[in-house]
Coordinates of C-alpha atoms in Angstrom, one line a residue:
X12 CA 40.1 66.3 19.2
X13 CA 37.4 63.6 19.8
X14 CA 37.3 61.4 16.7
X15 CA 33.6 61.0 16.8
X16 CA 32.4 64.6 16.9
X17 CA 31.6 65.3 13.2
X18 CA 28.5 64.3 11.2
X19 CA 30.7 62.4 8.8
X20 CA 32.0 60.2 11.7
X21 CA 28.5 59.4 12.9
X22 CA 27.3 58.6 9.3
X23 CA 30.3 56.2 9.0
X24 CA 28.8 54.0 11.7
X25 CA 26.4 52.4 9.2
X26 CA 29.2 50.5 7.5
X27 CA 30.7 49.2 10.7
X28 CA 29.9 45.8 12.4
X29 CA 26.9 45.9 14.7
X30 CA 27.3 46.8 18.4
X31 CA 29.3 43.8 19.5
X32 CA 32.5 44.2 21.6
X33 CA 34.6 42.2 23.8
X34 CA 34.9 43.2 27.5
X35 CA 37.4 41.1 29.3
X36 CA 36.4 37.4 28.8
X37 CA 32.9 38.3 27.6
X38 CA 31.4 39.1 24.2
X39 CA 28.9 41.9 24.7
X40 CA 26.0 42.2 22.2
X41 CA 24.1 45.3 23.2
X42 CA 21.5 44.9 20.4
X43 CA 20.7 41.4 21.5
X44 CA 20.9 42.4 25.1
X45 CA 23.2 39.5 25.9
X46 CA 26.7 38.5 27.2
X47 CA 28.5 35.3 26.0
X48 CA 31.6 33.5 27.2
X49 CA 32.3 30.3 25.5
X50 CA 29.0 28.3 25.6
X51 CA 27.7 30.3 28.6
X52 CA 25.2 33.0 27.7
X53 CA 23.7 35.6 30.1
X54 CA 20.8 37.9 29.4
X55 CA 20.6 41.4 31.1
X56 CA 17.8 43.7 31.9
X57 CA 17.6 46.9 29.8
X58 CA 18.8 49.3 32.4
X59 CA 21.6 46.9 33.6
X60 CA 22.8 46.6 30.0
X61 CA 22.6 50.4 29.6
X62 CA 24.8 50.7 32.7
X63 CA 27.4 48.2 31.4
X64 CA 27.5 50.0 28.0
X65 CA 28.0 53.4 29.6
X66 CA 30.8 52.1 31.8
X67 CA 32.5 50.1 29.0
X68 CA 32.4 53.2 26.8
X69 CA 34.5 55.0 29.4
X70 CA 37.3 52.5 30.3
X71 CA 39.5 53.5 33.1
X72 CA 37.5 56.7 33.8
X73 CA 35.9 57.4 37.2
X74 CA 32.1 57.7 36.6
X75 CA 30.1 59.1 39.6
X76 CA 26.8 57.7 40.8
X77 CA 25.2 61.0 39.9
X78 CA 26.5 60.8 36.3
X79 CA 25.1 57.2 36.0
X80 CA 21.7 58.2 37.3
X81 CA 21.5 61.2 34.9
X82 CA 22.7 59.3 31.8
X83 CA 21.0 55.9 32.3
X84 CA 17.9 56.9 34.1
X85 CA 17.3 60.2 32.3
X86 CA 14.4 62.3 33.9
X87 CA 13.4 59.4 36.1
X88 CA 13.1 59.4 39.9
X89 CA 15.4 56.7 41.1
X90 CA 16.5 55.5 44.5
X91 CA 19.9 54.8 45.9
X92 CA 19.4 51.0 45.3
X93 CA 18.9 51.5 41.5
X94 CA 22.6 52.0 40.7
X95 CA 23.8 49.8 43.5
X96 CA 21.5 46.9 42.5
X97 CA 22.4 47.2 38.8
X98 CA 26.1 47.1 39.7
X99 CA 25.6 44.1 41.9
X100 CA 23.8 42.2 39.1
X101 CA 26.6 43.0 36.7
X102 CA 29.2 41.7 39.2
X103 CA 27.2 38.5 39.6
X104 CA 26.9 37.9 35.9
X105 CA 30.5 38.8 35.1
X106 CA 31.7 36.8 38.2
X107 CA 33.5 39.9 39.4
X108 CA 34.8 40.3 42.9
X109 CA 34.3 43.7 44.5
X110 CA 37.5 43.4 46.6
X111 CA 39.6 42.3 43.7
X112 CA 37.8 43.7 40.7
X113 CA 38.5 42.6 37.1
X114 CA 35.6 44.5 35.6
X115 CA 34.0 47.2 37.8
X116 CA 36.0 48.9 40.5
X117 CA 34.3 50.9 43.3
X118 CA 36.0 54.1 44.4
X119 CA 34.7 55.2 47.8
X120 CA 32.7 58.5 47.6
X121 CA 33.8 58.9 44.0
X122 CA 32.0 56.3 41.9
X123 CA 32.9 53.4 39.6
X124 CA 35.6 52.6 37.1
X125 CA 35.5 50.0 34.3
X126 CA 38.9 48.3 34.5
X127 CA 38.6 45.4 32.0
X128 CA 40.0 45.6 28.5
X129 CA 37.5 46.7 25.8
X130 CA 38.0 45.9 22.2
X131 CA 36.1 45.2 19.0
X132 CA 34.6 41.8 18.3
X133 CA 32.7 40.1 15.5
X134 CA 28.9 39.9 16.0
X135 CA 28.3 36.8 18.1
X136 CA 24.6 36.6 18.6
X137 CA 22.0 36.6 15.8
X138 CA 18.4 37.8 15.5
X139 CA 19.1 41.0 17.4
X140 CA 16.4 43.5 17.6
X141 CA 17.0 46.8 15.8
X142 CA 17.3 50.0 17.8
X143 CA 14.1 52.0 18.2
X144 CA 15.1 55.1 20.1
X145 CA 17.5 58.1 19.6
X146 CA 20.8 58.4 21.5
X147 CA 20.5 58.3 25.2
X148 CA 23.9 59.5 26.3
X149 CA 27.2 60.6 24.7
X150 CA 30.4 58.6 24.4
X151 CA 33.7 59.9 25.6
X152 CA 37.2 58.9 24.4
X153 CA 39.7 57.4 26.8
X154 CA 43.5 58.0 26.7
X155 CA 44.6 54.3 26.6
X156 CA 42.8 53.7 23.3
X157 CA 45.4 54.0 20.5
X158 CA 46.3 52.3 17.3
X159 CA 44.7 51.7 13.9
X160 CA 41.5 50.4 15.3
X161 CA 40.8 53.4 17.5
X162 CA 38.1 54.9 15.2
X163 CA 36.5 51.5 14.8
X164 CA 36.5 50.8 18.6
X165 CA 35.0 54.2 19.4
X166 CA 32.5 53.9 16.6
X167 CA 31.3 50.5 17.9
X168 CA 30.9 51.9 21.4
X169 CA 28.9 54.9 20.1
X170 CA 26.7 52.5 18.1
X171 CA 26.0 50.6 21.3
X172 CA 25.0 53.7 23.1
X173 CA 22.8 54.7 20.2
X174 CA 20.9 51.4 20.4
X175 CA 21.0 51.1 24.2
X176 CA 17.4 52.4 24.6
X177 CA 16.1 49.7 22.2
X178 CA 17.8 46.7 23.7
X179 CA 14.5 44.8 24.2
X180 CA 11.8 43.8 21.8
X181 CA 9.7 46.9 21.0
X182 CA 6.9 47.4 23.5
X183 CA 4.0 49.7 23.5
X184 CA 4.6 52.8 25.6
X185 CA 2.9 52.9 28.9
X186 CA 0.8 56.0 29.3
X187 CA -0.4 56.7 32.8
X188 CA -4.2 56.6 33.0
X189 CA -5.7 60.0 32.3
X190 CA -6.8 61.8 35.5
X191 CA -10.4 61.9 36.4
X192 CA -11.8 65.2 35.5
X193 CA -9.4 68.2 35.8
X194 CA -7.0 67.3 38.6
X195 CA -5.3 70.6 38.6
X196 CA -7.3 73.6 37.2
X197 CA -4.7 75.9 38.7
X198 CA -1.4 74.3 39.6
X199 CA 2.0 75.5 40.9
X200 CA 5.4 73.8 40.8
X201 CA 7.9 74.9 43.5
X202 CA 11.4 74.2 42.3
X203 CA 14.3 73.6 44.7
X204 CA 15.8 76.8 45.8
X205 CA 19.4 77.3 44.8
X206 CA 22.1 77.4 47.5
X207 CA 24.3 80.2 46.5
X208 CA 26.9 79.4 49.2
X209 CA 28.4 76.7 47.1
X210 CA 28.7 74.6 50.3
X211 CA 26.9 71.2 50.2
X212 CA 26.8 71.1 53.9
X213 CA 24.1 73.8 53.9
X214 CA 22.0 72.4 51.0
X215 CA 19.5 71.1 53.6
X216 CA 18.5 74.7 54.4
X217 CA 17.7 75.5 50.7
X218 CA 15.7 72.2 50.5
X219 CA 14.0 72.9 53.8
X220 CA 12.7 76.3 52.7
X221 CA 11.4 74.7 49.5
X222 CA 9.6 71.9 51.3
X223 CA 8.0 74.3 53.8
X224 CA 6.7 76.5 51.0
X225 CA 5.2 73.5 49.3
X226 CA 3.6 72.4 52.5
X227 CA 2.2 76.0 53.1
X228 CA 0.8 76.3 49.6
X229 CA -1.2 73.0 50.0
X230 CA -3.5 74.9 52.4
X231 CA -4.7 77.2 49.7
X232 CA -8.1 76.4 48.2
X233 CA -8.3 76.3 44.4
X234 CA -4.6 75.6 44.0
X235 CA -3.0 72.2 43.2
X236 CA 0.6 71.9 44.4
X237 CA 2.8 69.5 42.4
X238 CA 4.6 66.9 44.4
X239 CA 8.3 67.4 45.4
X240 CA 9.1 64.1 43.8
X241 CA 8.5 65.8 40.5
X242 CA 9.7 69.3 41.1
X243 CA 13.0 68.3 42.7
X244 CA 14.0 66.9 39.3
X245 CA 14.5 70.4 38.0
X246 CA 17.1 73.1 38.8
X247 CA 16.5 76.4 40.5
X248 CA 16.9 78.9 37.6
X249 CA 14.6 80.6 35.1
X250 CA 15.4 78.2 32.3
X251 CA 14.5 75.3 34.6
X252 CA 11.3 77.0 35.4
X253 CA 10.4 77.0 31.8
X254 CA 11.2 73.4 31.4
X255 CA 9.2 72.4 34.5
X256 CA 6.2 74.4 33.3
X257 CA 6.1 72.5 30.1
X258 CA 6.9 69.0 31.5
X259 CA 4.6 69.3 34.5
X260 CA 1.9 71.3 32.9
X261 CA 2.2 73.8 35.7
X262 CA 0.2 77.0 35.4
X263 CA 2.7 78.8 37.8
X264 CA 6.3 78.1 38.7
X265 CA 8.2 79.4 41.8
X266 CA 11.9 79.4 41.8
X267 CA 14.5 81.2 43.9
X268 CA 17.8 81.2 45.8
X269 CA 19.2 81.4 49.3
X270 CA 22.4 82.9 50.5
X271 CA 23.6 82.7 54.1
X272 CA 24.9 85.8 55.8
X273 CA 26.6 86.4 59.2
X274 CA 23.2 87.4 60.6
X275 CA 21.1 84.7 59.0
X276 CA 19.9 84.3 55.4
X277 CA 18.8 86.3 52.3
X278 CA 16.2 84.7 50.0
X279 CA 15.1 85.8 46.5
X280 CA 11.9 84.3 45.1
X281 CA 10.4 84.6 41.6
X282 CA 6.9 83.5 40.4
X283 CA 6.4 83.1 36.6
X284 CA 3.4 82.3 34.5
X285 CA 3.9 78.8 33.0
X286 CA 2.2 79.7 29.7
X287 CA 3.4 83.2 28.9
X288 CA 6.7 83.0 30.8
X289 CA 6.0 86.4 32.2
X290 CA 7.3 87.1 35.7
X291 CA 4.3 87.8 37.9
X292 CA 6.0 88.5 41.2
X293 CA 9.4 88.7 42.8
X294 CA 10.6 89.6 46.3
X295 CA 13.7 89.5 48.5
X296 CA 13.7 88.5 52.1
X297 CA 16.2 88.7 54.9
X298 CA 16.1 86.7 58.1
X299 CA 18.2 86.2 61.2
X300 CA 18.9 82.8 62.7
X301 CA 16.0 83.2 65.2
X302 CA 13.2 83.7 62.7
X303 CA 14.5 81.4 59.8
X304 CA 12.0 78.8 60.9
X305 CA 8.9 80.9 60.0
X306 CA 10.4 82.5 56.9
X307 CA 8.4 80.2 54.6
X308 CA 5.2 81.7 56.2
X309 CA 6.2 85.2 55.0
X310 CA 7.0 84.0 51.5
X311 CA 3.8 82.0 51.3
X312 CA 1.6 84.8 52.5
X313 CA 3.1 87.1 49.8
X314 CA 2.6 84.4 47.2
X315 CA -1.0 84.1 48.2
X316 CA -1.5 87.8 47.7
X317 CA 0.0 87.6 44.2
X318 CA -2.0 84.5 43.2
X319 CA -5.3 85.3 44.8
X320 CA -6.7 87.4 41.9
X321 CA -5.8 84.7 39.5
X322 CA -6.8 81.6 41.4
X323 CA -9.4 82.1 44.2
X324 CA -10.8 85.2 45.8
X325 CA -11.3 83.0 48.9
X326 CA -7.7 82.3 49.6
X327 CA -7.1 82.3 53.3
X328 CA -4.5 84.7 54.5
X329 CA -3.8 83.0 57.8
X330 CA -1.4 80.1 57.5
X331 CA -1.1 79.5 61.2
X332 CA 1.8 79.8 63.6
X333 CA 5.5 78.8 62.8
X334 CA 6.1 75.1 63.0
X335 CA 8.5 75.6 65.8
X336 CA 9.8 78.6 67.9
X337 CA 13.2 77.0 68.4
X338 CA 15.7 77.7 65.6
X339 CA 17.9 74.8 66.7
X340 CA 15.0 72.4 66.5
X341 CA 14.2 73.7 63.1
X342 CA 17.8 73.2 61.9
X343 CA 17.8 69.6 63.2
X344 CA 14.5 68.9 61.5
X345 CA 15.7 70.2 58.1
X346 CA 18.8 68.0 58.2
X347 CA 16.7 65.0 59.2
X348 CA 14.2 65.6 56.4
X349 CA 16.9 66.0 53.8
X350 CA 18.5 62.7 54.9
X351 CA 15.2 60.9 54.9
X352 CA 14.1 62.0 51.5
X353 CA 17.3 60.5 50.0
X354 CA 15.7 57.0 50.7
X355 CA 19.3 55.7 50.8
X356 CA 19.7 53.0 53.3
X357 CA 18.9 51.7 56.8
X358 CA 21.9 53.6 58.2
X359 CA 20.7 56.9 56.6
X360 CA 17.2 56.3 57.8
X361 CA 18.6 55.9 61.4
X362 CA 20.5 59.1 61.1
X363 CA 17.4 61.0 59.9
X364 CA 15.6 59.6 63.0
X365 CA 18.3 60.9 65.3
X366 CA 17.9 64.4 64.0
X367 CA 14.1 64.3 64.4
X368 CA 14.6 63.0 68.0
X369 CA 17.0 65.8 68.7
X370 CA 14.5 68.4 67.3
X371 CA 11.9 66.9 69.6
X372 CA 14.2 67.1 72.6
X373 CA 14.5 70.9 71.9
X374 CA 10.8 71.3 71.2
X375 CA 8.5 68.5 72.3
X376 CA 5.6 70.2 70.6
X377 CA 7.2 70.1 67.1
X378 CA 4.4 68.2 65.4
X379 CA 6.0 68.0 61.9
X380 CA 9.2 66.6 63.4
X381 CA 7.2 64.0 65.2
X382 CA 5.3 62.9 62.1
X383 CA 8.6 62.5 60.2
X384 CA 10.0 60.5 63.1
X385 CA 7.0 58.2 62.8
X386 CA 7.7 57.8 59.1
X387 CA 11.2 56.6 59.8
X388 CA 9.8 53.8 61.9
X389 CA 7.3 52.8 59.2
X390 CA 10.1 52.9 56.6
X391 CA 12.2 50.5 58.7
X392 CA 9.3 48.0 58.8
X393 CA 8.5 48.3 55.1
X394 CA 12.1 47.6 54.2
X395 CA 12.7 44.8 56.6
X396 CA 15.2 46.7 58.6
X397 CA 13.8 45.9 62.0
X398 CA 13.7 42.4 63.5
X399 CA 10.3 43.1 65.1
X400 CA 8.3 44.6 62.2
X401 CA 5.1 44.9 64.2
X402 CA 6.8 46.7 67.0
X403 CA 8.2 49.3 64.5
X404 CA 4.8 49.8 63.0
X405 CA 3.1 50.3 66.4
X406 CA 5.8 52.8 67.3
X407 CA 5.1 54.6 64.1
X408 CA 1.4 54.7 64.9
X409 CA 2.1 56.1 68.3
X410 CA 4.4 58.9 67.2
X411 CA 2.1 59.9 64.3
X412 CA -0.8 60.0 66.7
X413 CA 1.0 62.3 69.0
X414 CA 1.6 64.7 66.0
X415 CA -2.1 65.1 65.5
X416 CA -4.0 68.1 66.7
X417 CA -7.7 68.5 65.9
X418 CA -7.3 72.3 65.7
X419 CA -4.3 72.1 63.2
X420 CA -4.7 69.3 60.7
X421 CA -1.4 67.8 59.6
X422 CA -1.7 65.7 56.4
X423 CA 1.6 63.9 56.8
X424 CA 0.6 62.6 60.2
X425 CA -2.6 61.1 58.9
X426 CA -0.6 59.7 55.9
X427 CA 2.0 58.0 58.1
X428 CA -0.7 56.5 60.3
X429 CA -2.5 55.2 57.3
X430 CA 0.8 53.7 56.0
X431 CA 1.4 51.9 59.3
X432 CA -2.2 50.7 59.6
X433 CA -2.0 49.3 56.0
X434 CA 1.1 47.4 56.7
X435 CA -0.6 46.0 59.8
X436 CA -3.5 44.8 57.6
X437 CA -6.0 47.1 59.3
X438 CA -7.5 48.4 56.1
X439 CA -10.7 50.2 57.3
X440 CA -8.7 52.3 59.8
X441 CA -6.0 53.0 57.3
X442 CA -8.6 54.2 54.8
X443 CA -10.0 56.7 57.3
X444 CA -6.5 58.1 57.8
X445 CA -5.8 58.4 54.1
X446 CA -9.1 60.2 53.5
X447 CA -8.3 62.6 56.3
X448 CA -4.9 63.4 54.8
X449 CA -6.5 64.1 51.4
X450 CA -9.2 66.3 53.1
X451 CA -6.5 68.3 54.7
X452 CA -4.4 68.5 51.5
X453 CA -6.2 67.6 48.2
X454 CA -2.8 67.9 46.3
X455 CA -1.1 65.2 48.5
X456 CA -0.2 62.7 45.8
X457 CA 1.2 60.1 48.2
X458 CA -2.0 60.1 50.2
X459 CA -4.0 59.5 47.0
X460 CA -1.6 56.6 46.2
X461 CA -2.1 55.2 49.7
X462 CA -5.8 55.3 49.3
X463 CA -5.5 53.6 45.9
X464 CA -3.6 50.7 47.4
X465 CA -6.1 50.3 50.2
X466 CA -9.0 50.2 47.7
X467 CA -7.5 47.3 45.7
X468 CA -6.2 45.5 48.7
X469 CA -9.8 45.7 50.0
X470 CA -11.2 44.2 46.9
X471 CA -12.0 47.3 44.8
X472 CA -9.3 47.5 42.1
X473 CA -11.5 49.5 39.7
X474 CA -11.8 52.3 42.3
X475 CA -8.1 52.0 43.1
X476 CA -7.3 52.5 39.4
X477 CA -9.4 55.7 39.3
X478 CA -7.6 57.0 42.4
X479 CA -4.1 56.3 41.2
X480 CA -4.9 58.4 38.1
X481 CA -5.3 61.4 40.4
X482 CA -2.0 60.5 42.2
X483 CA -0.1 60.3 38.9
X484 CA -1.5 63.6 37.7
X485 CA -0.4 65.3 40.9
X486 CA 3.0 63.8 40.8
X487 CA 3.9 63.5 37.1
X488 CA 7.5 62.3 37.7
X489 CA 6.4 59.7 40.1
X490 CA 8.9 57.2 41.5
X491 CA 8.9 53.5 40.7
X492 CA 6.4 52.4 43.4
X493 CA 3.6 54.2 41.5
X494 CA 4.2 51.9 38.5
X495 CA 4.3 48.9 40.9
X496 CA 0.9 49.7 42.4
X497 CA -0.5 50.5 39.0
X498 CA 0.7 47.1 37.8
X499 CA -0.9 45.4 40.8
X500 CA -4.3 46.9 40.0
X501 CA -4.1 45.9 36.4
X502 CA -3.1 42.3 37.4
X503 CA -6.0 42.1 39.8
X504 CA -8.4 43.3 37.0
X505 CA -7.0 40.6 34.7
X506 CA -5.4 43.2 32.4
X507 CA -2.1 41.3 32.2
X508 CA -0.5 43.1 29.2
X509 CA -1.1 46.5 30.9
X510 CA 0.4 45.0 34.1
X511 CA 3.5 43.8 32.3
X512 CA 4.1 47.2 30.8
X513 CA 3.6 48.9 34.2
X514 CA 6.0 46.5 36.0
X515 CA 8.6 46.9 33.3
X516 CA 8.3 50.7 33.5
X517 CA 9.0 50.4 37.2
X518 CA 12.1 48.3 36.6
X519 CA 13.5 50.9 34.3
X520 CA 13.6 53.2 37.4
X521 CA 14.7 50.5 39.9
X522 CA 16.0 47.2 38.4
X523 CA 16.9 46.0 41.9
X524 CA 13.2 46.0 43.1
X525 CA 12.4 42.4 44.1
X526 CA 8.7 42.9 44.3
X527 CA 8.6 44.3 40.7
X528 CA 10.3 41.1 39.4
X529 CA 8.0 38.9 41.5
X530 CA 4.8 40.5 40.1
X531 CA 6.2 40.7 36.6
X532 CA 6.9 36.9 36.7
X533 CA 3.3 36.2 37.7
X534 CA 2.0 38.5 35.0
X535 CA 4.1 36.8 32.3
X536 CA 3.0 33.4 33.5
X537 CA -0.6 34.6 33.2
X538 CA -0.2 35.3 29.5
X539 CA 1.7 32.1 28.9
X540 CA 5.2 33.6 28.3
X541 CA 6.9 31.0 30.5
X542 CA 10.4 31.6 29.3
X543 CA 10.2 35.3 30.3
X544 CA 8.4 34.4 33.5
X545 CA 11.1 31.9 34.5
X546 CA 13.8 34.4 33.7
X547 CA 12.2 37.0 36.0
X548 CA 12.0 34.3 38.7
X549 CA 15.7 33.6 38.3
X550 CA 16.4 37.3 38.9
X551 CA 14.5 37.1 42.2
X552 CA 16.3 34.0 43.4
X553 CA 19.7 35.4 42.2
X554 CA 19.2 38.4 44.5
X555 CA 17.4 36.6 47.3
X556 CA 18.0 32.8 47.5
X557 CA 15.8 32.7 50.6
X558 CA 12.7 34.0 48.8
X559 CA 9.5 32.2 49.6
X560 CA 5.8 32.4 48.7
X561 CA 5.0 33.0 52.3
X562 CA 6.7 36.3 52.1
X563 CA 4.4 37.4 49.3
X564 CA 1.3 36.3 51.2
X565 CA 2.5 38.3 54.3
X566 CA 3.4 41.4 52.4
X567 CA 0.3 41.6 50.1
X568 CA -2.6 40.6 52.3
X569 CA -5.5 40.7 49.9
X570 CA -8.9 40.4 51.5
X571 CA -10.0 38.0 48.8
X572 CA -8.3 34.6 49.1
X573 CA -9.0 33.7 45.5
X574 CA -6.7 36.6 44.4
X575 CA -3.9 35.4 46.6
X576 CA -4.3 31.8 45.3
X577 CA -4.1 33.0 41.7
X578 CA -1.0 35.0 42.3
X579 CA 0.8 32.3 44.2
X580 CA -0.1 29.6 41.6
X581 CA 1.4 31.7 38.8
X582 CA 4.5 32.3 40.9
X583 CA 4.9 28.6 41.4
X584 CA 4.5 28.0 37.7
X585 CA 7.3 30.5 37.1
X586 CA 9.6 28.7 39.4
X587 CA 9.1 30.5 42.7
X588 CA 7.6 27.6 44.5
X589 CA 9.2 27.7 48.0

């Protein structure tokens, strides 16, 4: 029986020493957010400390990447680099070697294991801030822990976990700006369809059907479709639909399942009212391999008929032709799209591109596959994965242009063109593309975000701030880059405290993001908090010793030189002067 499962055990924590333990050679003070070894003291970011606490509370246990994301980044959209970057920072601070680990062992395709000894220690650092938040994740026992101090050891670790969410000085919560007007008078959330096969190799088909339904629904007037970034955080069952309706403020929620058969696939779909929880519509569909590519059209047409009396009498019944007539091309496209939306790495982006190229070899007129191919080139350039950045962006522009058809607007093609044009510094043309994407799909949150960035880069931060409100309303569980761009707008407007909160919120999702640390350092310098500013600068240089001011000037090409000078002056003051 776990020794810390009763209320009495939990109440007993109050009489124990505060959350200070010894991990290997280090004294870990979670409440003070610090590590100490002899006279050397190191400070950790909140999420990095959370990660260390979670691993140390499970010595010698294998903890998967998925478990870490779910426990440490609860309910937050995170990229692959979030866990990887936090682990790398811990290894640098702990002076650990990945090949001969003394603290954190990496187990290929399984996760991580904390291998250093963990034991109780006396409080070593004073003036720690009290916890401000409820428990974030549970503590499990480990078999090697025995002896008279077992209860004390586990109690200490549980106390650390209880205080992990309040490791930093209490800060005001960042509330996204309220949307302008009513951004979604009638909204729908399409949850990821459940793959009943139990085979991860076919998950891409379930995700693909979901994505295609989302895309189809965006063509309906009077209906706001919540972004996949937000809906894909939820599961595929009725209980998840209820949670999503509450969290996303969705008027309607669609959920369902897909099972593959010898002939093709069988899909069940359910539409529920987000307020009353009443099921409004349900249907089953069967498809053979040859018509799987247009199955989403059949589902979406039926959804339109069910929603029309409730949303808009003018709902169009014609969603157009299937996106491709070749089932093999559609299969390659779905695999590529699934890989791309993982946002994992350069190698995964290249694999996604290969699938899109294969789809286009099978069907050269497959416009959606060509638009996604264009996005992979832009993504390469934005992440510095191509030696010739400009060539990658020009290729993205070319492919996205080939995906455009004046008779069949494709919002993603306009979005990718706008993205590439922005990165090339061609703001007027990029703005035109962003506006075309929004005209074709008013619910396209990323297009609204793109337009917001173009507005403040072009010298209109107030207008950009209004636009990002709409983007955040359409994508409630937005990824970290939304907070980054929000922080930039606040910084440009001189609202430095708001900017600091926005950048810190972004770092909670992705502590490895260099650009968040860079702009946070400048913001802290603006308010005169030089100790914090220098510490953020140290994080930048620790991860990237070759960082230079010239990189900032190239990647954030403001049209007003005074803004650039102000930013770079503050970065130099923080210690990023190269």
